[in-house]
Amino acid sequence: MKIEVLRNVFEKNDQAAEQNRSRFDRLGVSCINLLGGAGSGKTSLLESLIPRLSSWMRVGVLEGDLATTSDAERIGALGVPVVQLLTDGGCHLNATLVQHGMESLLQSELDLLIIENVGNPICPANFDLGEHLRISVLSVCEGDDKPQKYPLLFKHVGGVLISKCDLLPHVEFDVDQAEADIRTLNPSAKLLRTSARSGAGIADAASWIRSVVERQPDAVPSS
Amino acid sequence: MHEFAVARALVDAAIDIARESHIHRITRLRCRIGDMRQVDRWLLDEAYALAREGTPCEKAELCVERTHMQLECKACGRLFSVIDWDWRCPDCGRSGSNARGGDELELTGIDGEPTDED
């Protein structure tokens, strides 16, 4: 007996993600899923962005990591509520893990919940967590071939923050090529060049995130 | 290493379909996986061997159809499949644009034996 179907393999994860999204909507919370390889600079970008974002809205962070609480401690030092979600070796977050992890954070009244995913350019991009906006981080130290190597990381995102741009004079990274490749995968993605160290692009990135969270027209031009 | 999550989700979905279709033993599980998912076939087989233990998929063969991302050549307009992450047109060598497909992750069917009362 042969049965033909067409079923999304991650249907159960996507159902849990939809439950998360509905819950966020009921509570009036916007959710961002921040993705990128290990060492791409996600936590440093958050350290630069959160003080700006916090002046406009109440921000909370769910820190996904394989091990250690060091990222949560860095974010906690900014004075925003943070919960560390350790996957204990697991290489990605899924919607059910987030469902459990976000419980205490949602007791605080938040406008924006940022989920920093496990540092990994491959696996996390496969899992919807219930976010409203997905942002990828690509550092100039990783190489400009990454959009071609890890296309899923860039295909279904609202924006890409190119990080550590202060290091451009010291590394072989063709920003125009990387951006063109991201555009090939995702023509509508917002592209911003940033540096947490020099502060370049941080104000624009924060304004863009604010415009998305507040569902206002985006006034920041893409690079 | 998301292969275990993929294998477990495939087994769960196949069991749901078997239940809906009154199949008690699954003999084959068919799926379509795009290159962009970066699912390693060897790791998937290893993970599937673990995920199916003690389930109606225990003896089921896993058939995977691979799909590729398609690009459109900016110079000659040819639509081509991207193999081994090479974005260049096989005809003229120019880089392609306007990506589509290659991110499929679908269970497309199961084969099995119906329960006795059917």
Tab-separated table of N, CA and C in Angstrom, chain A residues 7-21 33 92-99 117 123-131 134, chain B residues 5-6 8-10 12-13 16 37 105:
chain	number	residue	atom	x	y	z
A	7	ARG	N	4.084	16.555	3.411
A	7	ARG	CA	4.038	17.053	4.784
A	7	ARG	C	5.378	17.664	5.179
A	8	ASN	N	5.311	18.868	5.695
A	8	ASN	CA	6.501	19.544	6.208
A	8	ASN	C	7.082	18.704	7.343
A	9	VAL	N	8.335	18.329	7.222
A	9	VAL	CA	8.953	17.439	8.216
A	9	VAL	C	8.940	18.074	9.614
A	10	PHE	N	9.145	19.394	9.677
A	10	PHE	CA	9.170	20.057	10.988
A	10	PHE	C	7.803	20.636	11.363
A	11	GLU	N	6.752	19.955	10.923
A	11	GLU	CA	5.392	20.446	11.193
A	11	GLU	C	5.150	20.652	12.693
A	12	LYS	N	5.619	19.705	13.517
A	12	LYS	CA	5.357	19.819	14.965
A	12	LYS	C	6.111	21.005	15.568
A	13	ASN	N	7.349	21.190	15.111
A	13	ASN	CA	8.087	22.369	15.587
A	13	ASN	C	7.362	23.643	15.149
A	14	ASP	N	6.882	23.641	13.895
A	14	ASP	CA	6.236	24.845	13.378
A	14	ASP	C	4.918	25.125	14.099
A	15	GLN	N	4.236	24.057	14.545
A	15	GLN	CA	3.009	24.267	15.327
A	15	GLN	C	3.345	24.904	16.675
A	16	ALA	N	4.412	24.400	17.306
A	16	ALA	CA	4.841	24.988	18.588
A	16	ALA	C	5.287	26.437	18.367
A	17	ALA	N	5.937	26.698	17.226
A	17	ALA	CA	6.367	28.066	16.907
A	17	ALA	C	5.151	28.979	16.748
A	18	GLU	N	4.109	28.469	16.101
A	18	GLU	CA	2.885	29.267	15.936
A	18	GLU	C	2.253	29.579	17.287
A	19	GLN	N	2.296	28.588	18.206
A	19	GLN	CA	1.765	28.835	19.562
A	19	GLN	C	2.565	29.953	20.238
A	20	ASN	N	3.887	29.888	20.083
A	20	ASN	CA	4.733	30.950	20.664
A	20	ASN	C	4.358	32.307	20.080
A	21	ARG	N	4.199	32.333	18.740
A	21	ARG	CA	3.901	33.608	18.064
A	21	ARG	C	2.559	34.174	18.540
A	33	ASN	N	14.700	36.520	16.423
A	33	ASN	CA	15.589	35.360	16.506
A	33	ASN	C	16.903	35.778	15.843
A	92	HIS	N	21.177	23.651	18.330
A	92	HIS	CA	20.196	24.654	17.912
A	92	HIS	C	19.073	24.732	18.945
A	93	LEU	N	18.326	25.820	18.902
A	93	LEU	CA	17.109	25.922	19.707
A	93	LEU	C	15.948	25.456	18.847
A	94	ASN	N	14.915	24.924	19.504
A	94	ASN	CA	13.676	24.668	18.769
A	94	ASN	C	12.529	25.356	19.507
A	95	ALA	N	11.348	25.324	18.907
A	95	ALA	CA	10.234	26.118	19.437
A	95	ALA	C	9.793	25.639	20.818
A	96	THR	N	9.909	24.335	21.074
A	96	THR	CA	9.476	23.810	22.375
A	96	THR	C	10.443	24.240	23.477
A	97	LEU	N	11.737	24.199	23.188
A	97	LEU	CA	12.737	24.673	24.168
A	97	LEU	C	12.457	26.126	24.530
A	98	VAL	N	12.166	26.921	23.510
A	98	VAL	CA	11.892	28.342	23.733
A	98	VAL	C	10.631	28.506	24.577
A	99	GLN	N	9.628	27.663	24.299
A	99	GLN	CA	8.364	27.713	25.049
A	99	GLN	C	8.651	27.592	26.556
A	117	ASN	N	20.368	32.828	19.339
A	117	ASN	CA	20.429	31.385	19.088
A	117	ASN	C	21.832	30.848	19.355
A	123	CYS	N	22.505	24.629	11.613
A	123	CYS	CA	21.304	24.011	12.194
A	123	CYS	C	20.207	25.000	12.612
A	124	PRO	N	20.525	26.083	13.350
A	124	PRO	CA	19.440	26.938	13.843
A	124	PRO	C	18.541	27.494	12.733
A	125	ALA	N	19.097	27.676	11.536
A	125	ALA	CA	18.304	28.267	10.455
A	125	ALA	C	17.146	27.365	10.033
A	126	ASN	N	17.171	26.105	10.467
A	126	ASN	CA	16.105	25.167	10.102
A	126	ASN	C	14.866	25.271	10.981
A	127	PHE	N	14.961	26.024	12.101
A	127	PHE	CA	13.889	25.960	13.094
A	127	PHE	C	13.227	27.312	13.350
A	128	ASP	N	11.939	27.378	13.047
A	128	ASP	CA	11.130	28.537	13.401
A	128	ASP	C	10.900	28.486	14.904
A	129	LEU	N	11.139	29.586	15.597
A	129	LEU	CA	10.944	29.609	17.053
A	129	LEU	C	9.658	30.354	17.427
A	130	GLY	N	9.035	30.969	16.425
A	130	GLY	CA	7.850	31.784	16.693
A	130	GLY	C	8.167	33.264	16.616
A	131	GLU	N	9.365	33.572	16.106
A	131	GLU	CA	9.792	34.968	16.023
A	131	GLU	C	8.991	35.735	14.972
A	134	ARG	N	13.623	37.583	11.872
A	134	ARG	CA	14.842	36.790	11.987
A	134	ARG	C	15.991	37.632	11.432
B	5	ALA	N	17.297	15.563	14.676
B	5	ALA	CA	15.980	16.221	14.720
B	5	ALA	C	15.194	15.907	13.445
B	6	VAL	N	15.872	15.895	12.305
B	6	VAL	CA	15.200	15.576	11.037
B	6	VAL	C	14.710	14.130	11.063
B	8	ARG	N	14.074	12.144	13.618
B	8	ARG	CA	12.981	11.925	14.574
B	8	ARG	C	11.676	12.520	14.044
B	9	ALA	N	11.760	13.694	13.428
B	9	ALA	CA	10.551	14.330	12.878
B	9	ALA	C	10.000	13.501	11.719
B	10	LEU	N	10.876	12.916	10.906
B	10	LEU	CA	10.420	12.056	9.806
B	10	LEU	C	9.672	10.850	10.354
B	12	ASP	N	8.225	10.504	13.335
B	12	ASP	CA	6.963	10.946	13.964
B	12	ASP	C	5.893	11.207	12.909
B	13	ALA	N	6.284	11.909	11.847
B	13	ALA	CA	5.308	12.251	10.801
B	13	ALA	C	4.828	10.986	10.093
B	16	ASP	N	2.277	9.211	12.222
B	16	ASP	CA	0.975	9.903	12.159
B	16	ASP	C	0.228	9.515	10.879
B	37	ARG	N	19.388	22.566	3.124
B	37	ARG	CA	19.169	22.097	4.503
B	37	ARG	C	20.442	21.527	5.113
B	105	LEU	N	11.998	20.361	2.630
B	105	LEU	CA	12.176	19.395	3.722
B	105	LEU	C	10.796	18.785	3.959
